[in-house]
mmCIF file of C-alpha atoms and ligand atoms in Angstrom:
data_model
loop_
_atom_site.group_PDB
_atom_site.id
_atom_site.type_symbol
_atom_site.label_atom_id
_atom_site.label_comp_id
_atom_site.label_asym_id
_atom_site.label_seq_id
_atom_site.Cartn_x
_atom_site.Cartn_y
_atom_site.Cartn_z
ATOM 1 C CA UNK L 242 -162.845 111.929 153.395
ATOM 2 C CA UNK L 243 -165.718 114.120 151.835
ATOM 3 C CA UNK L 244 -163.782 117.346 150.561
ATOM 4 C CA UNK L 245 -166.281 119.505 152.481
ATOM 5 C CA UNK L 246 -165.757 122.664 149.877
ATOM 6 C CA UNK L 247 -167.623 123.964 147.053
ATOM 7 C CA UNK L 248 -171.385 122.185 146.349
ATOM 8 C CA UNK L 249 -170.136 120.049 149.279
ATOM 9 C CA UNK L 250 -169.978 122.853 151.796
ATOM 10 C CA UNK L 251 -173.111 124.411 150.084
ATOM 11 C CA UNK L 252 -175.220 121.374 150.216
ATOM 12 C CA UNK L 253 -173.577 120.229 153.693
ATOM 13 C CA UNK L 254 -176.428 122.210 155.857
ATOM 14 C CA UNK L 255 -179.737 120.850 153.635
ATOM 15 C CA UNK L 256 -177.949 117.199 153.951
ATOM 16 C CA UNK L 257 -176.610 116.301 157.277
ATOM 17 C CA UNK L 258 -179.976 116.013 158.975
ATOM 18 C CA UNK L 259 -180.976 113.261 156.414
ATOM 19 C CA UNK L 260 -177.252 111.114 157.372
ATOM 20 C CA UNK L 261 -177.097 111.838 160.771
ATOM 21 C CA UNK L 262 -180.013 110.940 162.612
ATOM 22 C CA UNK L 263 -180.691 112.656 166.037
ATOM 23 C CA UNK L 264 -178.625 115.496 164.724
ATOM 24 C CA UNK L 265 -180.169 118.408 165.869
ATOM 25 C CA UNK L 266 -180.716 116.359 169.526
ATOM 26 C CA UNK L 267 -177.008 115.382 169.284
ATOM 27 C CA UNK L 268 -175.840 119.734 169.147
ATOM 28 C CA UNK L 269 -178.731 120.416 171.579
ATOM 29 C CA UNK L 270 -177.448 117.909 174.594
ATOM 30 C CA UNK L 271 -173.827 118.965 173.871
ATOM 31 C CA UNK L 272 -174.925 122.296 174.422
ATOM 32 C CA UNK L 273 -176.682 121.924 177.322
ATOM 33 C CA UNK L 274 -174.041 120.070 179.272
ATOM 34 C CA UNK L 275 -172.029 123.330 178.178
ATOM 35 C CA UNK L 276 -174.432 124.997 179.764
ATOM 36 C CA UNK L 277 -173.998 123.330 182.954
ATOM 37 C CA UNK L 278 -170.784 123.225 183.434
ATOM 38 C CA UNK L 279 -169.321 126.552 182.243
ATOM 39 C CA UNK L 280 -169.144 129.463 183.870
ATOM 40 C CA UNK L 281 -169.659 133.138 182.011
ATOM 41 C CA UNK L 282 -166.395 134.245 179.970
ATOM 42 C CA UNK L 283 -165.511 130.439 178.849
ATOM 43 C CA UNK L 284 -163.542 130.008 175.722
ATOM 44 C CA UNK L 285 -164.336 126.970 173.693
ATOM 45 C CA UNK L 286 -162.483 125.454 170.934
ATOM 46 C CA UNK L 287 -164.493 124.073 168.358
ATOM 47 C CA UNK L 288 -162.825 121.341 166.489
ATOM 48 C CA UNK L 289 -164.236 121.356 162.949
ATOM 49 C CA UNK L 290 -166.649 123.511 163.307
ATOM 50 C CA UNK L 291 -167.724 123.516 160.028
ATOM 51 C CA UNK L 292 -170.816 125.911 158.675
ATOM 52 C CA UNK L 293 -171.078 127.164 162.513
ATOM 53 C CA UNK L 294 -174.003 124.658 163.786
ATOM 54 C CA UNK L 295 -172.054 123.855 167.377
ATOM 55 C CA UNK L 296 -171.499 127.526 168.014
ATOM 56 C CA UNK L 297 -175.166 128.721 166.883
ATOM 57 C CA UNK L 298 -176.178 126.592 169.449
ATOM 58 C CA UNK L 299 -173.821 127.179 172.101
ATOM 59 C CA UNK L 300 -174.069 131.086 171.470
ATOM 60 C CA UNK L 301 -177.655 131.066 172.243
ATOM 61 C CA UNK L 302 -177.242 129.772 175.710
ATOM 62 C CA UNK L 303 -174.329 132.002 177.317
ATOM 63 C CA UNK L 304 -173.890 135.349 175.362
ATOM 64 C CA UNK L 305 -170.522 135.727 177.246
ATOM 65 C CA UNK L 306 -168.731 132.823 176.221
ATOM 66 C CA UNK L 307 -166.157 133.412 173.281
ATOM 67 C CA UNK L 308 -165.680 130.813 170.919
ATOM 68 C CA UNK L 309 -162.610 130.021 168.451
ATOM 69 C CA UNK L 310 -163.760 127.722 165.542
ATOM 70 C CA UNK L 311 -161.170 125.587 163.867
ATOM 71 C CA UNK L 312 -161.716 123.714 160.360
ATOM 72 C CA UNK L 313 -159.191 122.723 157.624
ATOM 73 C CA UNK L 314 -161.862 123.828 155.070
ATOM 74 C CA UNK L 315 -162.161 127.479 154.176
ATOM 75 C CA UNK L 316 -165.229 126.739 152.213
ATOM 76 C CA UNK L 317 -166.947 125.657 155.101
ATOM 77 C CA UNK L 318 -165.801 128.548 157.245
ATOM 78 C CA UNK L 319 -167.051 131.045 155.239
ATOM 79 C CA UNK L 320 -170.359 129.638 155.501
ATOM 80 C CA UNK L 321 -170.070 129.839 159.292
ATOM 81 C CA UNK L 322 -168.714 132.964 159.039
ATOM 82 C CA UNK L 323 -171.347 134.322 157.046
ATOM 83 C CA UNK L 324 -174.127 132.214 159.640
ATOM 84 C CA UNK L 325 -172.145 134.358 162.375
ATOM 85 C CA UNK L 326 -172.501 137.325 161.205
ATOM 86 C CA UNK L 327 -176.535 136.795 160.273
ATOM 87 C CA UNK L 328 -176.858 135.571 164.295
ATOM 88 C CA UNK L 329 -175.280 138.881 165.485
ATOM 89 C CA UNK L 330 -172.638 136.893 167.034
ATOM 90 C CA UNK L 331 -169.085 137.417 164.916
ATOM 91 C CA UNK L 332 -167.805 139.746 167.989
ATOM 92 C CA UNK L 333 -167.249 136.223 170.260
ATOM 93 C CA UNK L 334 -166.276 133.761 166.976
ATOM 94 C CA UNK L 335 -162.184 133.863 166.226
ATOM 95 C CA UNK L 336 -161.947 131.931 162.992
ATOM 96 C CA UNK L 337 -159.031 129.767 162.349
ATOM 97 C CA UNK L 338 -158.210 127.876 158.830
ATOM 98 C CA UNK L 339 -155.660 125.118 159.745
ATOM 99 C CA UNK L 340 -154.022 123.392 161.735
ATOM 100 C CA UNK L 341 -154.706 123.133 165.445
ATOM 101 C CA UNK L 342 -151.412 122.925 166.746
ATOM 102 C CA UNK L 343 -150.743 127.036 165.592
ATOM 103 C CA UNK L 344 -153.197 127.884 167.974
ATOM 104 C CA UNK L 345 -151.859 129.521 171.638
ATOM 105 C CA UNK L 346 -154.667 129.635 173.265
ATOM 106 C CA UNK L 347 -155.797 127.031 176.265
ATOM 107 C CA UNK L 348 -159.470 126.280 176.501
ATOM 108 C CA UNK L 349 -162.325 125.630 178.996
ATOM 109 C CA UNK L 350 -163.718 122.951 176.947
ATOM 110 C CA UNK L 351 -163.580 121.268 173.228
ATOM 111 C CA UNK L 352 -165.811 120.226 170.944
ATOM 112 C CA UNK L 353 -165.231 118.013 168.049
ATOM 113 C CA UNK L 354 -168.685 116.714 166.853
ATOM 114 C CA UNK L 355 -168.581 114.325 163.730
ATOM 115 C CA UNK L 356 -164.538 115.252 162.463
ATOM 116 C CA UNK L 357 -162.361 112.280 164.119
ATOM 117 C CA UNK L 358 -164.264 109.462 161.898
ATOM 118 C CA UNK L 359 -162.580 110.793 159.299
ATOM 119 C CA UNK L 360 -159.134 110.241 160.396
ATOM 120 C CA UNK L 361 -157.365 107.057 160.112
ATOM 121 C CA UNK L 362 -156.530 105.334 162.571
ATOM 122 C CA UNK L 363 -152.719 105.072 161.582
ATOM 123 C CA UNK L 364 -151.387 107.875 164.071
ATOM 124 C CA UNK L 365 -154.083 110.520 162.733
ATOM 125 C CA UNK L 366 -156.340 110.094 165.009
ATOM 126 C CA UNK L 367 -154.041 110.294 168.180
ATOM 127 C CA UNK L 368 -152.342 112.977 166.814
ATOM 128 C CA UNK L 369 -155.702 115.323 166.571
ATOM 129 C CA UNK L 370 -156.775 114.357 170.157
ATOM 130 C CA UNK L 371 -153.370 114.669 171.608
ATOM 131 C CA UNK L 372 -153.393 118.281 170.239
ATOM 132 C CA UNK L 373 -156.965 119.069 171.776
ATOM 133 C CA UNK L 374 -155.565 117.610 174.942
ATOM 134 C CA UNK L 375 -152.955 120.066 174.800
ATOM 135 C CA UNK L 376 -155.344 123.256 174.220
ATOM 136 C CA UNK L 377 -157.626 122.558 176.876
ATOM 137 C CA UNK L 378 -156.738 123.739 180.600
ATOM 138 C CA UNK L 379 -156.407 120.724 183.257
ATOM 139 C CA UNK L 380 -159.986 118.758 184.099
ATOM 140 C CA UNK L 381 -161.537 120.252 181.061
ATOM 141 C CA UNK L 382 -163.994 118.541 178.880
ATOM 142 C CA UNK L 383 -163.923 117.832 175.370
ATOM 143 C CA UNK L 384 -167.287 116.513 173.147
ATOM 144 C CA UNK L 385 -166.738 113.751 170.939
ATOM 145 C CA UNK L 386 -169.084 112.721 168.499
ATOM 146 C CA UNK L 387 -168.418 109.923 165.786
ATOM 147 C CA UNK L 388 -169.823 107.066 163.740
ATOM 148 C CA UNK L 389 -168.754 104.245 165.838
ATOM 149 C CA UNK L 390 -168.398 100.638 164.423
ATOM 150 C CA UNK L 391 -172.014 98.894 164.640
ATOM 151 C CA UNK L 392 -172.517 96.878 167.579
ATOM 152 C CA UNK L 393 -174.723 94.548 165.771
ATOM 153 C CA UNK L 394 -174.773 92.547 162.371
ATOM 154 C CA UNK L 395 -178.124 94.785 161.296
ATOM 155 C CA UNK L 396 -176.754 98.367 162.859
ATOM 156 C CA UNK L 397 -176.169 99.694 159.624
ATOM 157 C CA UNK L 398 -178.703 98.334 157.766
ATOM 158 C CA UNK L 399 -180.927 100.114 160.381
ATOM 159 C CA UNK L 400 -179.401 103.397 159.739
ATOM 160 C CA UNK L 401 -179.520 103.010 156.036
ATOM 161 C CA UNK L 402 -183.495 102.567 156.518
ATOM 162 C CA UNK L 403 -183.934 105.235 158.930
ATOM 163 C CA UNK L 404 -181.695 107.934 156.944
ATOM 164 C CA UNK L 405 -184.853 107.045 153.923
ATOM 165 C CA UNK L 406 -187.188 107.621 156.343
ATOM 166 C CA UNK L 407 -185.612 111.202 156.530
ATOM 167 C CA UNK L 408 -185.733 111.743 153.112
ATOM 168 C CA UNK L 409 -182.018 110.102 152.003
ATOM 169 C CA UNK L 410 -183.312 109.298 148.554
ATOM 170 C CA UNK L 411 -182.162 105.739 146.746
ATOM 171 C CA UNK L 412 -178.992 107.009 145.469
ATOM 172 C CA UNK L 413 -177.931 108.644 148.449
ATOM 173 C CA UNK L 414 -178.084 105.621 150.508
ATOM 174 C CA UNK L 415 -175.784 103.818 147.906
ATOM 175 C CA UNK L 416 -173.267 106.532 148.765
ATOM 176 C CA UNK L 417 -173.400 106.405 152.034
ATOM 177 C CA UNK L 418 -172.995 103.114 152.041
ATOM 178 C CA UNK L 419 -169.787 103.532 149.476
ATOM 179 C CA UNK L 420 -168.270 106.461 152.030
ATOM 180 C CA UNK L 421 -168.895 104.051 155.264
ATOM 181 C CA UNK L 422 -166.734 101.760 153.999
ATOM 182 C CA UNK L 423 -164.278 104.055 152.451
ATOM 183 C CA UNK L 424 -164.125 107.585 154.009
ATOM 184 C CA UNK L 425 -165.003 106.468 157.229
ATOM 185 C CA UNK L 426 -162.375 105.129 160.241
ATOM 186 C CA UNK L 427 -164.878 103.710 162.421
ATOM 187 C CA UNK L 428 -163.753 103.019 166.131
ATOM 188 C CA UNK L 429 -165.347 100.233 168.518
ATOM 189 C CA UNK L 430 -165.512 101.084 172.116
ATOM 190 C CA UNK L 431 -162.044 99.602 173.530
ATOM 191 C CA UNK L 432 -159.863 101.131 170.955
ATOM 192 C CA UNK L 433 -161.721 104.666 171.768
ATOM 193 C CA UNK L 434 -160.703 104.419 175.169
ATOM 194 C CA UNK L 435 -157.257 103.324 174.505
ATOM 195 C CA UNK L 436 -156.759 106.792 172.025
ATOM 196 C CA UNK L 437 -158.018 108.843 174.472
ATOM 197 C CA UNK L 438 -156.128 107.634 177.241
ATOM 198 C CA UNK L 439 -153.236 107.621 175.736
ATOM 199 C CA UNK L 440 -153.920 111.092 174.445
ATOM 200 C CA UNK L 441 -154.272 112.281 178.094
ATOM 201 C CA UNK L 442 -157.868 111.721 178.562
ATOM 202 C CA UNK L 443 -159.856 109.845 181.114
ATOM 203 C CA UNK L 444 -162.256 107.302 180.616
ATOM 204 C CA UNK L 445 -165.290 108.491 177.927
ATOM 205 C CA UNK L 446 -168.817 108.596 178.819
ATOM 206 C CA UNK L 447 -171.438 108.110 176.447
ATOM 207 C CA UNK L 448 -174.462 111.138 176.607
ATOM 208 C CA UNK L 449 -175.882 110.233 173.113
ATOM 209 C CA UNK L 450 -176.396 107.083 170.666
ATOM 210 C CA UNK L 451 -178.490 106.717 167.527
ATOM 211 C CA UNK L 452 -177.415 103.798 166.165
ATOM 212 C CA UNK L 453 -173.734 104.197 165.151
ATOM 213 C CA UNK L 454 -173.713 108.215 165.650
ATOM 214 C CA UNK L 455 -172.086 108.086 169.883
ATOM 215 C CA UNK L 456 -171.595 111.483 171.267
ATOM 216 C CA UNK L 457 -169.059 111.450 174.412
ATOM 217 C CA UNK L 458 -168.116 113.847 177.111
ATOM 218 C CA UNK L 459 -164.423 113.227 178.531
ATOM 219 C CA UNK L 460 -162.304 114.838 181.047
ATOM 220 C CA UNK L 461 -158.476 115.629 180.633
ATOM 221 C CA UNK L 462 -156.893 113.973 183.177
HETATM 222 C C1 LIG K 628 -169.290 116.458 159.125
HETATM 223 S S1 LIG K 628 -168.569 118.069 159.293
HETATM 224 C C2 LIG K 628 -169.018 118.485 160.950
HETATM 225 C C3 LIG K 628 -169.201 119.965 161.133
HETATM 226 C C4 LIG K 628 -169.830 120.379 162.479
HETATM 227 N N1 LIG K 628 -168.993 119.957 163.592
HETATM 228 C C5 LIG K 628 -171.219 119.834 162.623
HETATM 229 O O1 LIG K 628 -171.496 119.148 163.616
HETATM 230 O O2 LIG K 628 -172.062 120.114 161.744
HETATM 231 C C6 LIG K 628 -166.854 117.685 159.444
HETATM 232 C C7 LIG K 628 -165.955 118.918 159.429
HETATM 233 O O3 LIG K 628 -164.662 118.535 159.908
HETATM 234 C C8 LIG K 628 -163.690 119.201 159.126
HETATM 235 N N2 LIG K 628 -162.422 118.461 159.278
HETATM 236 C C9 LIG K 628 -162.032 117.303 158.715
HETATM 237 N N3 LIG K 628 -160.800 116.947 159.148
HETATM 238 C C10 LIG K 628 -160.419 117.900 160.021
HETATM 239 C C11 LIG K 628 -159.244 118.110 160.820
HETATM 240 N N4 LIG K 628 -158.228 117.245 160.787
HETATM 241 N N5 LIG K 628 -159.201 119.201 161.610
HETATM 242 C C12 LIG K 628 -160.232 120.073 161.638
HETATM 243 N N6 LIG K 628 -161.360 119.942 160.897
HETATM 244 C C13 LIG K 628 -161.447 118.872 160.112
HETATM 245 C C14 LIG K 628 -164.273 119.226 157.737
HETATM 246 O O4 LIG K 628 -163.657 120.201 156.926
HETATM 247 C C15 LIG K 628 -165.740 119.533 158.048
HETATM 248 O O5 LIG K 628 -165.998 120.911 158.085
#
């Protein structure tokens, strides 16, 4: 996994919208299926939240809804802190460094966009979504967003191409292609499904695909 701190967590903003494509689209449809299916006061958890992007764009939409923002780097938080504070929005963000599991409170919905490809799938994986499950209050959604395993023998060639045609220079694309196939813990559709159900989760439904990138909303059961 990228270390996400230092020049990482600096650069992480100007990058990400050359290696994910559709990723502004991606935090604007979570946001507004937030929006239409939360009422005012909602707490959401927001797994990995990163340099604050999910909550920026949540914020904007309900003023009332409170928001606690979870990430194992510090680094990053800070940045989101920092991207908080310059919103005027710090007085609904509670910022938590670690583990999910110390947290007491349970949660309207969950986001975790672009976090659980980075987990193994060796027990890792289950055990982040089982602890999500166990935040959220009954029927709740949670947001899932992931590089998925291509569906196709030229998927990832495709994505290589577009992320150039969004500036990814020639060296950049070599390392992306290095961290697919070393950082990342791809999942194909069926063993998705089988996580999350086991995790307590009915069946996911897919609201956004570019290429590998699938975003999906599903409902604790
Ligand atoms: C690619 S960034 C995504 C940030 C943000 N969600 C976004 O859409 O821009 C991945 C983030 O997940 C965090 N992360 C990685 N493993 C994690 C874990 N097990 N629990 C919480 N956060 C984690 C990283 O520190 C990093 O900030």
């Amino acid at each position: 996994m990228p270390t996400f701190t230092d020049e990482e967590a600096k650069e992480y903003d100007s990058r990400i919208t050359r290696l994910v494509p559709g990723y502004e689209l991606l935090h604007t449809t979570t946001a507004a299926q937030l929006k239409a299916t939360l009422p005012d006061n909602a707490h959401i958890l927001v797994v990995g939240s990163g340099t604050g992007k999910d909550i920026a764009e949540l914020a904007a939409l309900n003023p009332t809804w409170q928001f606690t923002a979870q990430d194992i780097s510090t680094d990053m938080l800070n940045i989101g802190q920092k991207r908080f504070a310059d919103l005027g929005i710090s007085d609904c963000v509670t910022i938590h460094v670690g583990d999910i599991t110390q947290l007491t409170t349970t949660f309207d919905a969950a986001l975790c966009l672009l976090v659980l490809h980075f987990l193994a799938d060796n027990g890792d994986k289950k055990s982040l979504l089982r602890a999500v499950a166990k935040q959220l209050k009954s029927s709740a959604h949670l947001y899932l967003a992931d590089l998925m395993r291509p569906e196709t023998s030229f998927e990832r060639d495709a994505q290589f191409t577009l992320c150039q045609q969004l500036g990814l220079t020639d060296i950049g694309v070599e390392r992306m292609k290095h961290n697919f196939e070393h950082e990342f813990y791809p999942l194909d559709r069926l063993r998705l499904s089988e996580l999350l159900d086991n995790a307590g989760y009915s069946t996911p439904k897919l609201y956004f695909k570019a290429l590998s990138f699938s975003g999906y909303v599903i409902q604790k059961r």
